[in-house]
XYZ file of C-alpha atoms in Angstrom:
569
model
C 120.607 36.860 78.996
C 119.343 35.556 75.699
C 123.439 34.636 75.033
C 123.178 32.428 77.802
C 119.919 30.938 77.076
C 121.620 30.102 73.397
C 124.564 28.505 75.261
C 122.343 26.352 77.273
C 120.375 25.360 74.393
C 123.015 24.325 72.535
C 124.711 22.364 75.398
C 121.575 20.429 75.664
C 121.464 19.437 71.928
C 124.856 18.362 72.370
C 123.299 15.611 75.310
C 119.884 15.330 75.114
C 119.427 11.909 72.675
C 115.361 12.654 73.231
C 115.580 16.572 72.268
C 118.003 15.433 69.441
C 115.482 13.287 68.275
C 112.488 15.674 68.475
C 114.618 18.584 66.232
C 115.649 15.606 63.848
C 112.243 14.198 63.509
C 110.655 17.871 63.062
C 109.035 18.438 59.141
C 109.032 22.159 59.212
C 111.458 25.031 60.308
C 108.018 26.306 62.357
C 107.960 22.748 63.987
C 111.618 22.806 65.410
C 110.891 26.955 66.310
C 107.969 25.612 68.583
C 110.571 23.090 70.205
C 113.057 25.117 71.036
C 110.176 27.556 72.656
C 108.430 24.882 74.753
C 112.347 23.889 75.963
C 112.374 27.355 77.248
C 114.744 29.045 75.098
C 114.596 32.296 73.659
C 117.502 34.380 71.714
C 118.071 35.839 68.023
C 119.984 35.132 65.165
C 122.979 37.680 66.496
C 122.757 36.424 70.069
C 122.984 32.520 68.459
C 126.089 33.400 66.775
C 127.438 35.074 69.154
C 126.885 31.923 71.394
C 128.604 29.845 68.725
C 131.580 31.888 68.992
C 131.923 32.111 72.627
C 132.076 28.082 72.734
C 134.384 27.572 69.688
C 137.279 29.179 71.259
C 136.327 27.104 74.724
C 136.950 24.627 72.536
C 134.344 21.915 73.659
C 132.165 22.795 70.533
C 130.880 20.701 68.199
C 131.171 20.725 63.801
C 128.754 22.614 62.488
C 127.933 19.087 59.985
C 126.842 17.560 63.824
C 124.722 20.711 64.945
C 122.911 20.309 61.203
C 122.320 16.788 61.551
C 121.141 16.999 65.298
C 119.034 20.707 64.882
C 117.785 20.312 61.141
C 119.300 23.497 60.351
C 118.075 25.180 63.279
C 121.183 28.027 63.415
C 118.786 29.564 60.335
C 115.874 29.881 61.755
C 116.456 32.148 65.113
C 113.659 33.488 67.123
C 112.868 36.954 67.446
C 110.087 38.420 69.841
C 107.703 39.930 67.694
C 106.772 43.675 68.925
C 103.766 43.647 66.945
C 101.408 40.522 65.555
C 102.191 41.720 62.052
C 106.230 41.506 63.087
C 105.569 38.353 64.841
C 103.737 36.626 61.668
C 106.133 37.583 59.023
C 108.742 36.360 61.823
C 106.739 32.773 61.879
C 106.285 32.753 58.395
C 102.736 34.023 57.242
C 102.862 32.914 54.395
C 102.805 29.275 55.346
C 100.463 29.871 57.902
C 98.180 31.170 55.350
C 99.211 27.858 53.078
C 98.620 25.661 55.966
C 95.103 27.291 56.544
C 93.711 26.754 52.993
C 95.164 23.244 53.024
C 92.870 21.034 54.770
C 95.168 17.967 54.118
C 97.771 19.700 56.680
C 94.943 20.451 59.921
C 95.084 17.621 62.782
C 91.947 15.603 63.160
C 90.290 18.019 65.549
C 90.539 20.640 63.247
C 88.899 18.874 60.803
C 86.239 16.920 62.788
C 85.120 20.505 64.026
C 85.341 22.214 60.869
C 83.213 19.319 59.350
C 80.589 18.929 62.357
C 80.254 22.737 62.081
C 79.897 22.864 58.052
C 77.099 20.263 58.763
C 75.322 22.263 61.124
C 75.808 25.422 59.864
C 75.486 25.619 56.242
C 72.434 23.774 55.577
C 70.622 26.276 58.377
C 72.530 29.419 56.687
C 71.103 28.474 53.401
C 67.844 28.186 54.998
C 67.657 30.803 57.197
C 68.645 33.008 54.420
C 66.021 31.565 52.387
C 63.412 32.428 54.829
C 65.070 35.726 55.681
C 64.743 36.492 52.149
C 60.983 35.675 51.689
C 60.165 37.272 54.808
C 61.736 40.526 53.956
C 60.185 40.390 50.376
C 56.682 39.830 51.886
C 57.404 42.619 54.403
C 58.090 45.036 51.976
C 54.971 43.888 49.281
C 53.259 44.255 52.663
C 54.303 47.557 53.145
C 53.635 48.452 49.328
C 50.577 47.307 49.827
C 49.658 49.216 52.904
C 50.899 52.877 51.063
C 48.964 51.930 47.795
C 45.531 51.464 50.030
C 45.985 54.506 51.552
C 46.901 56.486 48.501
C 43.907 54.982 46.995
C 41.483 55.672 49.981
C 42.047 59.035 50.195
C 42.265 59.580 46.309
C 38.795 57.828 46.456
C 37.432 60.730 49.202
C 38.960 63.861 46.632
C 37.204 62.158 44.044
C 34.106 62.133 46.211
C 34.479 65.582 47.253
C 35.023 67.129 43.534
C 31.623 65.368 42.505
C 29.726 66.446 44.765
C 30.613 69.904 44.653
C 30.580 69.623 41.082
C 27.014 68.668 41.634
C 26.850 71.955 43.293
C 28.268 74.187 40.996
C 25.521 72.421 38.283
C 22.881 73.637 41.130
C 24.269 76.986 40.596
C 24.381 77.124 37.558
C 20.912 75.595 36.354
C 18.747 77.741 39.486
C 16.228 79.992 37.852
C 17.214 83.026 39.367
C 20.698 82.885 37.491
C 19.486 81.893 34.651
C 16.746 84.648 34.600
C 19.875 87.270 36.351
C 22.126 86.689 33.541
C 19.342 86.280 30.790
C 18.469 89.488 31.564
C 19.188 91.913 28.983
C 18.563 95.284 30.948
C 18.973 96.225 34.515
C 15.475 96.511 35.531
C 15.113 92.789 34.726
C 17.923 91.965 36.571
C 17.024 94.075 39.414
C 13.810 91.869 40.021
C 16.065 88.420 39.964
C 19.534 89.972 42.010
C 17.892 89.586 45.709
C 16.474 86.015 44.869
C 19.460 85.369 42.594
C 22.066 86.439 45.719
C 19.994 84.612 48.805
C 20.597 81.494 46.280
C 24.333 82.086 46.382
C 24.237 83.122 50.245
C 22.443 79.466 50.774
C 25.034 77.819 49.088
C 27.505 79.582 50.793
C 26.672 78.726 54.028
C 26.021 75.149 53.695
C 29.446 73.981 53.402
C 32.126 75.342 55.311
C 34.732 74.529 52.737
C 33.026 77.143 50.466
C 35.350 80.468 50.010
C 33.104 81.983 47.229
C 30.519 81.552 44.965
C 30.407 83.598 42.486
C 28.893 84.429 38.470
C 30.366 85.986 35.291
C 28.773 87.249 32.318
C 29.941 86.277 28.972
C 33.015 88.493 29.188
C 34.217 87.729 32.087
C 33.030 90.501 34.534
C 31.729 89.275 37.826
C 28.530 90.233 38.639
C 27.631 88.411 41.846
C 29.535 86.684 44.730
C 29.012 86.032 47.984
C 32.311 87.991 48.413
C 32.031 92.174 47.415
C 35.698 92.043 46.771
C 34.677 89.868 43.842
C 32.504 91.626 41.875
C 33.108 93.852 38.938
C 36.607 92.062 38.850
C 37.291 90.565 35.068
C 38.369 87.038 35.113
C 38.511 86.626 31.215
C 41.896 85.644 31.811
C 41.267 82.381 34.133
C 40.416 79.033 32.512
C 37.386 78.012 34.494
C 35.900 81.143 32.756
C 37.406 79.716 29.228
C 36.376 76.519 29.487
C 32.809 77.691 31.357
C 31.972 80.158 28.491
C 32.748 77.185 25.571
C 29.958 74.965 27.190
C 32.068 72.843 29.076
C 32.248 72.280 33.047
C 35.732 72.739 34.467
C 37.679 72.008 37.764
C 41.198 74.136 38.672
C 44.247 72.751 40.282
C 44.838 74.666 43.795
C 45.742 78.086 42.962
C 46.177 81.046 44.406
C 43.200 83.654 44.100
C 44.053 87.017 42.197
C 41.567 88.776 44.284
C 41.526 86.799 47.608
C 44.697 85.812 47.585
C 43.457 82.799 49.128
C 44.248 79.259 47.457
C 41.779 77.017 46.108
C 39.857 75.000 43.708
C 37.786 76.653 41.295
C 34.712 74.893 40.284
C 32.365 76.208 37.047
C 29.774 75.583 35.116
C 27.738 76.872 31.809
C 25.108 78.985 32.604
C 22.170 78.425 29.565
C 19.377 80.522 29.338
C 16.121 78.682 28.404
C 16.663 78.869 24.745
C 19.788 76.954 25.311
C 22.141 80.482 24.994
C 25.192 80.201 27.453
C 24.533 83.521 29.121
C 26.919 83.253 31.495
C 29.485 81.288 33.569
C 28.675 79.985 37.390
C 32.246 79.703 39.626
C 32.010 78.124 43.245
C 35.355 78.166 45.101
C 36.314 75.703 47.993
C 39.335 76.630 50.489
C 43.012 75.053 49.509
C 43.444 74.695 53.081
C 40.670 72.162 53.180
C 42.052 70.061 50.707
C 45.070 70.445 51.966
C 43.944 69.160 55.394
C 42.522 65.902 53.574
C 45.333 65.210 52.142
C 47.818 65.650 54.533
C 45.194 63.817 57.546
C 46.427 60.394 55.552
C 50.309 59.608 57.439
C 51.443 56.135 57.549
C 53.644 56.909 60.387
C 55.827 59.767 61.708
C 57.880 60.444 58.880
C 55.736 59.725 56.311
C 53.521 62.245 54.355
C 50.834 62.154 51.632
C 51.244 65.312 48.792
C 49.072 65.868 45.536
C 50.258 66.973 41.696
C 48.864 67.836 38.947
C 48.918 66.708 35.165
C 52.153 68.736 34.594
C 53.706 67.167 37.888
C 53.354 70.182 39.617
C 52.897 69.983 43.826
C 49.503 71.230 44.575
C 49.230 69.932 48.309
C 52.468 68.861 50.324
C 53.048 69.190 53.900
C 55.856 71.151 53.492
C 54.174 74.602 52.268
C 57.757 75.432 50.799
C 57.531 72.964 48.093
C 54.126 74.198 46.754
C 54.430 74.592 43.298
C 57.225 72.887 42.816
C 57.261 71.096 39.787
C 59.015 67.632 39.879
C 60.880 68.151 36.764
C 61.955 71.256 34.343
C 58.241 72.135 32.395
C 58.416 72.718 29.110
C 58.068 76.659 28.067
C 54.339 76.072 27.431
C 53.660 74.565 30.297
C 55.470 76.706 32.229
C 53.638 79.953 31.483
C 50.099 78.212 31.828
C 51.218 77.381 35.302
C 52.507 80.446 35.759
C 49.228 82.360 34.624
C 47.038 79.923 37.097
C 49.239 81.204 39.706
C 50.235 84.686 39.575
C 50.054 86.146 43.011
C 52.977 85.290 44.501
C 54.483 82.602 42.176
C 56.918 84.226 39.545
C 58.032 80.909 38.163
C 57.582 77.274 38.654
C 60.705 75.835 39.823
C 61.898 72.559 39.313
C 62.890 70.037 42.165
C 64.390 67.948 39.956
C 63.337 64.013 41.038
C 63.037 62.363 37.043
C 62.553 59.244 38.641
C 59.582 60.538 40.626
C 57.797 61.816 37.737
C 58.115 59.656 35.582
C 56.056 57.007 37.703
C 53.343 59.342 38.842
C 53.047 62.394 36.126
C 50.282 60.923 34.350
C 49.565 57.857 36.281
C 46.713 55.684 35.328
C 46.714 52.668 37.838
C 47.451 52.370 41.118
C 51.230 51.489 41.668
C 54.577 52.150 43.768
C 58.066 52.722 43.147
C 61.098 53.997 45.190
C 63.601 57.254 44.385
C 66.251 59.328 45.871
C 65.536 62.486 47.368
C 67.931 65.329 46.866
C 65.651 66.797 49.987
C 65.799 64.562 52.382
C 69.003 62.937 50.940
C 67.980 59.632 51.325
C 65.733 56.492 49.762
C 61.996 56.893 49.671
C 59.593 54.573 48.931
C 56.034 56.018 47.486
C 52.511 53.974 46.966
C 50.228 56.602 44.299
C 47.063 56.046 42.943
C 45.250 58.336 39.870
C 42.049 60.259 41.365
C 39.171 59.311 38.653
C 37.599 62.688 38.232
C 41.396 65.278 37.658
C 44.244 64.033 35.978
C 45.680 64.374 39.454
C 47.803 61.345 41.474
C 48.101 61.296 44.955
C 50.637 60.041 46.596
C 51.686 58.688 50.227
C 55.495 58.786 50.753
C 57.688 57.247 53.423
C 61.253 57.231 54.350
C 63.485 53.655 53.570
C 64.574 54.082 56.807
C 61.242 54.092 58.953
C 60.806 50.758 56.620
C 64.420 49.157 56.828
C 63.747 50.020 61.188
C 61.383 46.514 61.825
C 63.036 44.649 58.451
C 66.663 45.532 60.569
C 65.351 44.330 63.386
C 63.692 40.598 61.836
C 67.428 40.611 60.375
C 69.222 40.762 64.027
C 67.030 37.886 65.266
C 67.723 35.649 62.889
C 71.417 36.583 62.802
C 70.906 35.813 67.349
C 69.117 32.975 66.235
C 71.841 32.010 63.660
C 75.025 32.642 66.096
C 73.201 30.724 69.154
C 72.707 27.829 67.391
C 76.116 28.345 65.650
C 77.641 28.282 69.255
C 76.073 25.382 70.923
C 76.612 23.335 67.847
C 80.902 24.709 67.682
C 80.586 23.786 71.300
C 79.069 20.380 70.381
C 81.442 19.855 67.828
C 85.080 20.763 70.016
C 83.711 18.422 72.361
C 83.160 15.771 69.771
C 86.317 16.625 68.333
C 88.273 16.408 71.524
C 86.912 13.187 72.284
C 87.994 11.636 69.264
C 91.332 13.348 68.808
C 92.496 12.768 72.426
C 93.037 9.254 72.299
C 94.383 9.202 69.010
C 97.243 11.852 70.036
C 97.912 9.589 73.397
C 97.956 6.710 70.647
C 100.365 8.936 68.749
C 102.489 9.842 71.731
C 102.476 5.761 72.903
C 103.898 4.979 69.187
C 106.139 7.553 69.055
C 108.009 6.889 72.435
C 107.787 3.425 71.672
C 109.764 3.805 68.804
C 112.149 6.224 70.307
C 112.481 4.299 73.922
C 111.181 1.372 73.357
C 108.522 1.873 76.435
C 105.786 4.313 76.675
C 103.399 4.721 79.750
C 100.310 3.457 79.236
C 98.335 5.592 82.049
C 96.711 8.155 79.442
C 95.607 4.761 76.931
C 94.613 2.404 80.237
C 91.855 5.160 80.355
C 90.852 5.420 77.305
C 90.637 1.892 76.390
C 87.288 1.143 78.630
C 85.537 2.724 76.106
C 83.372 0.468 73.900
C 83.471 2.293 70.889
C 85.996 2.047 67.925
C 88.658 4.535 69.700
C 88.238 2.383 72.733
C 88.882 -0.942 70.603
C 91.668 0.674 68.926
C 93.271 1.356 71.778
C 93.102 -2.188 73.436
C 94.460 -3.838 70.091
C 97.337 -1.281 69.988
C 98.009 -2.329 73.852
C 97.725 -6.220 72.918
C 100.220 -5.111 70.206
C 103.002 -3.399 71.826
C 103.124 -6.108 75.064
C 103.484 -8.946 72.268
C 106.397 -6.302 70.410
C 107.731 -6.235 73.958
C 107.909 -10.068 74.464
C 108.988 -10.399 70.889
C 111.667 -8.284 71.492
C 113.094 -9.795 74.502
C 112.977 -13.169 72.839
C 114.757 -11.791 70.580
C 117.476 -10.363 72.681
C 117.882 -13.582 74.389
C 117.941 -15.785 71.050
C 120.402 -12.860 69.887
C 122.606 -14.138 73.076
C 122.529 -17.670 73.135
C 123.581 -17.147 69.523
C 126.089 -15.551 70.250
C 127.779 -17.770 73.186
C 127.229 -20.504 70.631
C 129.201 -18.598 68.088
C 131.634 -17.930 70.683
C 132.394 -21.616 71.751
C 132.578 -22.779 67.839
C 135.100 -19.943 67.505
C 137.279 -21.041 70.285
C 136.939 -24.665 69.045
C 137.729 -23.746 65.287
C 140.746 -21.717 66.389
C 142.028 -24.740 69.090
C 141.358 -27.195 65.830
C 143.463 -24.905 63.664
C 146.627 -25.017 66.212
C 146.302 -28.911 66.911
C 145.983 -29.637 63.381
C 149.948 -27.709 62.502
C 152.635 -29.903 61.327
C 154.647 -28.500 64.654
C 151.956 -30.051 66.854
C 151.794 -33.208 65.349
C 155.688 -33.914 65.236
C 155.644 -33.126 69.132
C 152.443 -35.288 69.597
C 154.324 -38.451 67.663
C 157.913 -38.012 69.751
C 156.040 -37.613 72.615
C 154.263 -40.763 71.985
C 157.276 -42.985 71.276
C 158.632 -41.667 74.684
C 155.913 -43.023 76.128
C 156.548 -46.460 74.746
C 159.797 -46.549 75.831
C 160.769 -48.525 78.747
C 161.123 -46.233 81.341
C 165.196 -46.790 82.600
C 166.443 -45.224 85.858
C 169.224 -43.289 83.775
C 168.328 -39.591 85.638
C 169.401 -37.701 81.890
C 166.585 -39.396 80.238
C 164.081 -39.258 82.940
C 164.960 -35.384 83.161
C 164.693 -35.568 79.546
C 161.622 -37.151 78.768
C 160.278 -34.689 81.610
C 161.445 -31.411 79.939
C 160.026 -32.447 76.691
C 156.341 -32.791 78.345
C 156.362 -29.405 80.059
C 157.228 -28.544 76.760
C 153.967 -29.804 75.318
C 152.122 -28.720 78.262
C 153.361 -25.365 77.617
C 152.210 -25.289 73.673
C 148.722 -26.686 74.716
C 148.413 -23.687 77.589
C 149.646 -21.446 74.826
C 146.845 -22.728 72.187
C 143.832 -22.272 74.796
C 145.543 -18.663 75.640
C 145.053 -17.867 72.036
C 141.300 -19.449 72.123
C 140.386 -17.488 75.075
């Protein structure tokens, strides 16, 4: 079928002046493909040739120098259906397409009156909406910073509240006169007559907070010797440093550990207990309930996958919602540090083990301002984003974490409105500007078309411009001089033709004259003209030989001057 289709294509060539003239006039091999395609021909390179073989031995063919000059070397550049849009641009010739793209000189008007309405719309509100984008997700996320850091700092602010005032209570303890006199003592009977007043004081204490676990009070070497908990006393807590520190005059607060006795996890309070003289006599220990603190710290959320934890001066977790990760350091201790850690915690903790976040640490472990940064994760794999703030009375930092994602959520969201925002305006204004476009490149195409047919056919049909040319713009102006100019080409040209024919009738007649004055003018002519002459003057005689005579010689000269105005004609 596609044989036939190349026979009939090139039968037409071979007749069709206008089709000739389209393929001749054609700049690219893609222009004359397009021709051939809106003819309504389709066949390959093979089925071509095979076309041009059929019809060379029919004989009615013509030289391959004719099908060049009429198709513009059309026989080497076949179409081929593509079976795939990669097949079918390599087939057109991508890589033109691709120079044709990137070459604005080569687009048609349209192209470029949309691409250049749209660039004017577009990229100054890009630029700007960007701009604004920008600033609006910087001041979301300082926002957010902002938000973390004020809650980190609010509920450092209550733990610092909470440690003084139970420090406050621990100095009770330790300065009541009952255990100063109790640990003063220096024989049982004395301390027989302060242990009921001395214990109801440690009962009251007790029982005014429930956050209290035990109060408690150790001799100078370490033995307990009253606590609100039996389980307590006679135990030797030489070992801890709240006893340490206590017993060298100095007040002391513990991180959250775990109780050797108890078993239970909290902070150890103590302080000094001085005799009158000014001896220290003994060490005064009130415990409050890890669980407590624990509570406080993780009340503070700043949404549903956010989470507020605690460490210590080593960067050890002491409070984290996730119980697993409790005493967990953040990063590898050093040996020292490890075994103090270790000795704070011994029931249950065999070694401190490190979760390994460097980036954490080193923008909280020793914190002195309130701050924020952001870090990876290896637990929850992702980006986090922290706000911390240093408690004033432990060389603690709390801090309130929260996942990039629960952040990125409402920033995503600002991001897809503007983008709608973006692409609706984007669309009414590519509307705005094809319709612009179309308007102006219209009636320059008909303008185009009107030219090119006049040139070709010497007519064009002036339906498409009579429409245009009401319009009162430039386009509309154009149009009506272009129409003024091809009806005065018109009567030009058929002046022309008949100026072009009266010259040539002219030249006709002087040719015929010229030629009759060339014949007359021959030595032959003249003789005959001369003896016919002196027949004339003859006296005509009635002798029948002359009179036959004289008439034989004029149909003689009749006959030469028929011959001359033959030869004229």
């Amino acid at each position: 079928m596609s044989v036939e289709s190349a026979r009939a294509f090139y039968k037409r060539i071979a007749t069709d002046e206008v089709l000739q003239k389209q393929l001749q006039n054609a700049v690219s091999d893609q222009q004359r493909l397009e021709i051939v395609l809106t003819a309504g021909y389709s066949f390959t390179l093979p089925e071509w040739k095979t076309a041009l073989a059929k019809i060379s031995k029919s004989g009615d063919s013509i030289s391959d120098a004719e099908l060049d000059a009429i198709a513009g070397g059309l026989k080497v550049v076949p179409y081929q259906p593509p079976t795939t849009v990669w097949s079918g641009l390599k087939q057109i010739g991508f890589g033109k397409l691709l120079r044709r793209l990137f070459n604005p000189s080569t687009w048609s008007i349209r192209t470029k009156l949309s691409v250049a309405l749209l660039a004017v719309a577009l990229i100054p509100m890009s630029f700007t909406t960007y701009h604004n984008l920008q600033e609006s997700l910087k001041s979301a996320e300082e926002s957010e910073y902002r938000k973390l850091e004020l809650l980190a700092t609010s509920n450092a602010s209550r733990l610092d509240q909470l440690i003084i005032d139970i420090q406050r209570v621990a100095v009770q303890v330790s300065t009541d006169k009952d255990v100063m006199g109790f640990l003063a003592a220096t024989n049982p009977q004395k301390q027989a007559a302060f242990r009921t007043s001395m214990q109801r004081t440690l009962d009251n204490v007790f029982r005014s907070n429930p956050d209290y676990d035990v109060v408690y009070i150790i001799d100078t070497k370490g033995r307990c010797l009253a606590a609100t908990d039996p389980t307590f006393i006679a135990q030797n807590y030489a070992f801890r440093e709240y006893f340490r520190f206590g017993i060298q005059g100095r007040p002391y607060v513990s991180g959250i550990i775990l109780g050797t006795t108890s078993g239970r996890p909290g902070i150890y309070f103590s302080n000094p207990v001085r005799s009158e003289g000014g001896k220290i006599v003994g060490v005064a220990v009130l415990k409050i309930k890890g669980e407590d603190i624990w509570a406080i710290v993780n009340a503070l959320q700043a949404g549903s996958q956010s989470y507020a934890f605690l460490v210590d001066e080593h960067g050890v977790i002491i409070s984290h919602p996730d119980k697993s990760l409790l005493y967990h350091s953040l990063v590898r201790l050093p040996p020292n540090k490890q075994q103090q850690s270790q000795t704070d915690r011994l029931d249950g903790v065999d070694q401190i083990k490190s979760l390994n976040i460097p980036e954490l640490a080193a923008a909280i472990v020793g914190a002195k301002q309130t701050s924020h940064t952001t870090y990876y994760s290896p637990l929850e794999q992702t980006q986090q984003m922290i706000g911390f703030a240093p408690l004033k009375e432990q060389p603690w930092v709390l801090g309130v974490n929260k996942a990039n994602a629960q952040f990125d959520a409402p920033l995503n969201e600002l991001i897809w409105q503007n983008s709608r925002s973006l692409l609706a305006v984007g669309a009414i204004a590519a509307i705005i500007a094809l319709i612009l476009a179309q308007s102006i490149a219209q009636p320059i195409r008909a303008l185009t078309k009107a030219a090119q047919s006049l040139v070709e056919q010497d007519d064009f049909d002036n339906h498409q411009l009579a429409k245009v040319s009401y319009a009162n713009d430039d386009i509309g102006q154009l149009v009506r001089v272009f129409l003024q100019m091809a009806q005065k080409v018109k009567a030009r040209e058929q002046k022309l033709k008949q100026q072009v024919m009266e010259l040539n009738v002219e030249i006709d007649e002087a040719k015929k004259a010229r030629q009759v004055a060339d014949i007359t003018q021959t030595d032959y002519f003249q003789q005959l003209q001369q003896k016919a002459q002196k027949i004339k003057a003859r006296t005509v005689k009635d002798d029948n030989t002359e009179t036959d005579y004289f008439q034989q010689l004029h149909q003689k000269a009749q006959n030469l001057k028929g011959r001359v105005v033959k030869v004229a004609d």
